């Protein structure tokens, strides 16, 4: 049996973009924390838990 065709790179985009101001703020806060931790501590310390602690957002929300 033949394998299904590979999905295009466009499928890697988020399925849903935030529309409400609160959601946009949350996404931006997560991204900013990601960049800060990555620049400050490097890849080894860039964990979901550290991003959650840096933003004050619950790990489950991420």
CSV table of N, CA and C in Angstrom, one decimal:
chain,number,residue,atom,x,y,z
A,1,UNK,N,0.8,-1.2,0.0
A,1,UNK,CA,0.0,0.0,0.0
A,1,UNK,C,0.9,1.2,0.0
A,2,UNK,N,0.4,2.2,-0.7
A,2,UNK,CA,1.2,3.5,-0.8
A,2,UNK,C,1.0,4.4,0.4
A,3,UNK,N,2.0,5.1,0.8
A,3,UNK,CA,1.9,6.0,1.9
A,3,UNK,C,1.2,7.3,1.4
A,4,UNK,N,0.4,7.9,2.3
A,4,UNK,CA,-0.3,9.2,1.9
A,4,UNK,C,0.8,10.2,1.6
A,5,UNK,N,0.4,11.2,0.8
A,5,UNK,CA,1.4,12.2,0.4
A,5,UNK,C,1.7,13.1,1.6
A,6,UNK,N,2.9,13.6,1.6
A,6,UNK,CA,3.3,14.5,2.7
A,6,UNK,C,2.5,15.8,2.7
A,7,UNK,N,2.2,16.3,3.9
A,7,UNK,CA,1.4,17.5,4.1
A,7,UNK,C,2.3,18.7,3.7
A,8,UNK,N,1.8,19.7,3.1
A,8,UNK,CA,2.6,20.9,2.7
A,8,UNK,C,3.0,21.7,3.9
A,9,UNK,N,4.0,22.5,3.8
A,9,UNK,CA,4.5,23.3,4.9
A,9,UNK,C,3.5,24.2,5.5
A,10,UNK,N,2.5,24.6,4.7
A,10,UNK,CA,1.5,25.5,5.1
A,10,UNK,C,0.7,24.9,6.2
A,11,UNK,N,0.6,23.6,6.3
A,11,UNK,CA,-0.2,23.0,7.4
A,11,UNK,C,0.5,23.2,8.7
A,12,UNK,N,1.7,23.6,8.8
A,12,UNK,CA,2.4,23.9,10.1
A,12,UNK,C,1.9,25.1,10.8
A,13,UNK,N,1.2,26.0,10.0
A,13,UNK,CA,0.6,27.2,10.6
A,13,UNK,C,-0.4,26.9,11.7
A,14,UNK,N,-0.7,27.7,12.6
A,14,UNK,CA,-1.7,27.5,13.6
A,14,UNK,C,-3.1,27.4,12.9
A,15,UNK,N,-3.9,26.5,13.5
A,15,UNK,CA,-5.2,26.3,12.9
A,15,UNK,C,-6.1,27.5,13.1
A,16,UNK,N,-5.9,28.2,14.2
A,16,UNK,CA,-6.7,29.3,14.6
A,16,UNK,C,-5.9,30.5,15.0
A,17,UNK,N,-6.2,31.7,14.6
A,17,UNK,CA,-5.5,32.9,15.0
A,17,UNK,C,-6.3,33.6,16.0
A,18,UNK,N,-5.7,34.2,17.0
A,18,UNK,CA,-6.5,34.9,18.0
A,18,UNK,C,-7.1,36.2,17.5
A,19,UNK,N,-8.4,36.4,17.8
A,19,UNK,CA,-9.1,37.6,17.3
A,19,UNK,C,-9.4,38.6,18.5
A,20,UNK,N,-9.6,38.1,19.6
A,20,UNK,CA,-9.9,39.0,20.7
A,20,UNK,C,-8.6,39.6,21.3
A,21,UNK,N,-8.7,40.8,21.8
A,21,UNK,CA,-7.6,41.6,22.3
A,21,UNK,C,-6.9,40.8,23.4
A,22,UNK,N,-7.6,40.1,24.3
A,22,UNK,CA,-7.1,39.4,25.4
A,22,UNK,C,-6.3,38.2,24.8
A,23,UNK,N,-6.8,37.5,23.8
A,23,UNK,CA,-6.1,36.4,23.2
A,23,UNK,C,-4.8,36.8,22.5
A,24,UNK,N,-4.9,38.0,21.8
A,24,UNK,CA,-3.7,38.5,21.1
A,24,UNK,C,-2.6,38.9,22.2
A,25,UNK,N,-3.0,39.4,23.3
A,25,UNK,CA,-2.1,39.8,24.3
A,25,UNK,C,-1.4,38.6,24.9
A,26,UNK,N,-2.2,37.5,25.1
A,26,UNK,CA,-1.7,36.3,25.7
A,26,UNK,C,-0.7,35.6,24.7
A,27,UNK,N,-1.0,35.6,23.5
A,27,UNK,CA,-0.1,35.0,22.5
A,27,UNK,C,1.2,35.8,22.4
A,28,UNK,N,1.1,37.1,22.4
A,28,UNK,CA,2.3,38.0,22.4
A,28,UNK,C,3.1,37.8,23.7
A,29,UNK,N,2.5,37.7,24.8
A,29,UNK,CA,3.2,37.5,26.1
A,29,UNK,C,4.0,36.2,26.0
A,30,UNK,N,3.4,35.2,25.5
A,30,UNK,CA,4.1,33.9,25.4
A,30,UNK,C,5.3,34.0,24.5
A,31,UNK,N,5.1,34.6,23.3
A,31,UNK,CA,6.2,34.8,22.4
A,31,UNK,C,7.3,35.6,23.0
A,32,UNK,N,7.0,36.7,23.6
A,32,UNK,CA,8.0,37.6,24.2
A,32,UNK,C,8.8,36.8,25.3
A,33,UNK,N,8.1,36.0,26.1
A,33,UNK,CA,8.8,35.2,27.1
A,33,UNK,C,9.7,34.2,26.5
A,34,UNK,N,9.2,33.5,25.4
A,34,UNK,CA,10.0,32.6,24.7
A,34,UNK,C,11.3,33.2,24.3
A,35,UNK,N,11.3,34.4,23.7
A,35,UNK,CA,12.4,35.1,23.1
A,35,UNK,C,13.4,35.5,24.3
A,36,UNK,N,12.8,36.0,25.4
A,36,UNK,CA,13.6,36.5,26.5
A,36,UNK,C,14.4,35.3,27.1
A,37,UNK,N,13.7,34.2,27.3
A,37,UNK,CA,14.4,33.0,27.9
A,37,UNK,C,15.4,32.5,27.0
A,38,UNK,N,15.1,32.4,25.7
A,38,UNK,CA,16.0,31.9,24.7
A,38,UNK,C,17.3,32.7,24.7
A,39,UNK,N,17.1,34.0,24.7
A,39,UNK,CA,18.3,34.9,24.6
A,39,UNK,C,19.1,34.9,25.9
A,40,UNK,N,18.4,34.9,27.0
A,40,UNK,CA,19.0,35.0,28.3
A,40,UNK,C,19.7,33.7,28.7
A,41,UNK,N,19.0,32.6,28.6
A,41,UNK,CA,19.4,31.3,29.1
A,41,UNK,C,19.8,30.3,28.1
A,42,UNK,N,19.4,30.4,26.9
A,42,UNK,CA,19.7,29.5,25.8
A,42,UNK,C,18.7,28.4,25.7
A,43,UNK,N,18.9,27.5,24.7
A,43,UNK,CA,18.0,26.5,24.4
A,43,UNK,C,17.7,25.5,25.5
A,44,UNK,N,18.8,25.2,26.3
A,44,UNK,CA,18.7,24.2,27.3
A,44,UNK,C,17.6,24.6,28.4
A,45,UNK,N,17.5,25.9,28.7
A,45,UNK,CA,16.5,26.3,29.7
A,45,UNK,C,15.2,26.7,29.2
A,46,UNK,N,15.0,26.6,27.9
A,46,UNK,CA,13.8,27.0,27.2
A,46,UNK,C,12.8,25.8,27.3
A,47,UNK,N,12.0,25.9,28.4
A,47,UNK,CA,11.0,24.8,28.6
A,47,UNK,C,9.6,25.4,28.7
A,48,UNK,N,8.6,24.6,28.5
A,48,UNK,CA,7.2,25.0,28.7
A,48,UNK,C,7.0,25.6,30.1
A,49,UNK,N,7.6,24.9,31.1
A,49,UNK,CA,7.4,25.4,32.5
A,49,UNK,C,8.0,26.7,32.7
A,50,UNK,N,9.2,27.0,32.1
A,50,UNK,CA,9.9,28.3,32.3
A,50,UNK,C,9.1,29.4,31.6
A,51,UNK,N,8.6,29.1,30.4
A,51,UNK,CA,7.8,30.1,29.7
A,51,UNK,C,6.5,30.4,30.5
A,52,UNK,N,5.9,29.4,31.1
A,52,UNK,CA,4.7,29.6,31.9
A,52,UNK,C,5.1,30.4,33.1
A,53,UNK,N,6.2,30.1,33.8
A,53,UNK,CA,6.6,30.9,35.0
A,53,UNK,C,6.9,32.4,34.6
A,54,UNK,N,7.5,32.6,33.5
A,54,UNK,CA,7.9,33.9,33.0
A,54,UNK,C,6.7,34.7,32.7
A,55,UNK,N,5.7,34.1,32.1
A,55,UNK,CA,4.5,34.9,31.7
A,55,UNK,C,3.4,35.0,32.8
A,56,UNK,N,3.5,34.0,33.8
A,56,UNK,CA,2.4,34.0,34.7
A,56,UNK,C,1.1,33.3,34.2
A,57,UNK,N,1.3,32.5,33.1
A,57,UNK,CA,0.2,31.8,32.5
A,57,UNK,C,0.4,30.3,32.9
A,58,UNK,N,-0.7,29.6,33.2
A,58,UNK,CA,-0.7,28.2,33.6
A,58,UNK,C,-0.1,27.4,32.4
A,59,UNK,N,0.6,26.3,32.8
A,59,UNK,CA,1.2,25.4,31.9
A,59,UNK,C,0.2,24.8,31.0
A,60,UNK,N,-1.0,24.5,31.5
A,60,UNK,CA,-2.1,23.9,30.7
A,60,UNK,C,-2.6,24.9,29.6
A,61,UNK,N,-2.5,26.1,29.9
A,61,UNK,CA,-2.9,27.1,28.9
A,61,UNK,C,-2.0,27.1,27.7
A,62,UNK,N,-0.7,26.9,27.9
A,62,UNK,CA,0.2,26.9,26.8
A,62,UNK,C,-0.1,25.7,25.9
